[in-house]
Amino acid sequence: MRAAPRTILIAAAVLVAVGLVATAVLVFLAPRVPGMPGASPVVEEPAPTWAPPADPPVAAAEPGTGIAGLVDADWLASTSAATDIPERALAAYAGAALAKAASMPECGLSWNTIAGIGATESDHGRHGGSEVGVDGTVTPPIYGVPLAGGEGVEYIADSDGGVLDGDAEFDRAVGPFQLIPQTWRNWHTDGSGDGVEDPHNIDDAAMATANYLCRVSIGIDTETGWIAAVSGFNSPQSYRDTVATYAVSYANSVVE
């Protein structure tokens, strides 16, 4: 991932927002809640069918703690400036991509796809005025709507006693990647290296999401594999279009 000036696509993306689909029904164990976070980019006509991988992140010469410590600081600074992705969020996305490339290269998951999901789900942890701390924890926590059924909302009764989502009646999606408690129970991980597994921590959530995507599909660096992975994460075409538009714009923004 190179660090060139942002492209016209990125410039346009920050000027206009389109609403995310409000009537999409959640897929079981898929974390997206209709109407939840994220200012969407301008969707091309037609939207990209998928997001080819951007150049890989530059790895740190001397890795630090957690997945964020896997990424070269200069790469982070220049790529953040080119894409408008906050450095701390980008460190989680790039670190998760580097970790999966090392442990499961056949997955083919790129940082720009993870970033596209992070943008769609929570505007990189900034939804509703939240911020990503130095340790990766998002405060105040981001919660989705109660999954109480009705138009565009799946019915999921409480499964965690309100421990993760603060709701003892219905489940809610939580954190910067909007993972529902059932998803977190299956894919919980400590991406930050602090000894705590927390869906409100962007390192933990990004790594869990990467693991989820690579379980759904391999060859995510191909159109067929990418569509299968993102559709498995959340099925609506409009969701896939939004993620693809973000991810393509991020890749294009760093092209020399």
JSON list of C-alpha atoms in Angstrom, two decimals, residues 32 46 118 198 251:
[
{"chain": "A", "resi": 32, "resn": "ARG", "atom": "CA", "xyz": [-24.70, -5.57, 10.45]},
{"chain": "A", "resi": 46, "resn": "PRO", "atom": "CA", "xyz": [-22.86, 0.87, -11.15]},
{"chain": "A", "resi": 118, "resn": "GLY", "atom": "CA", "xyz": [-15.11, -0.89, 9.31]},
{"chain": "A", "resi": 198, "resn": "ASP", "atom": "CA", "xyz": [-13.35, -7.28, 23.92]},
{"chain": "A", "resi": 251, "resn": "ALA", "atom": "CA", "xyz": [-7.04, 1.11, -2.74]}
]
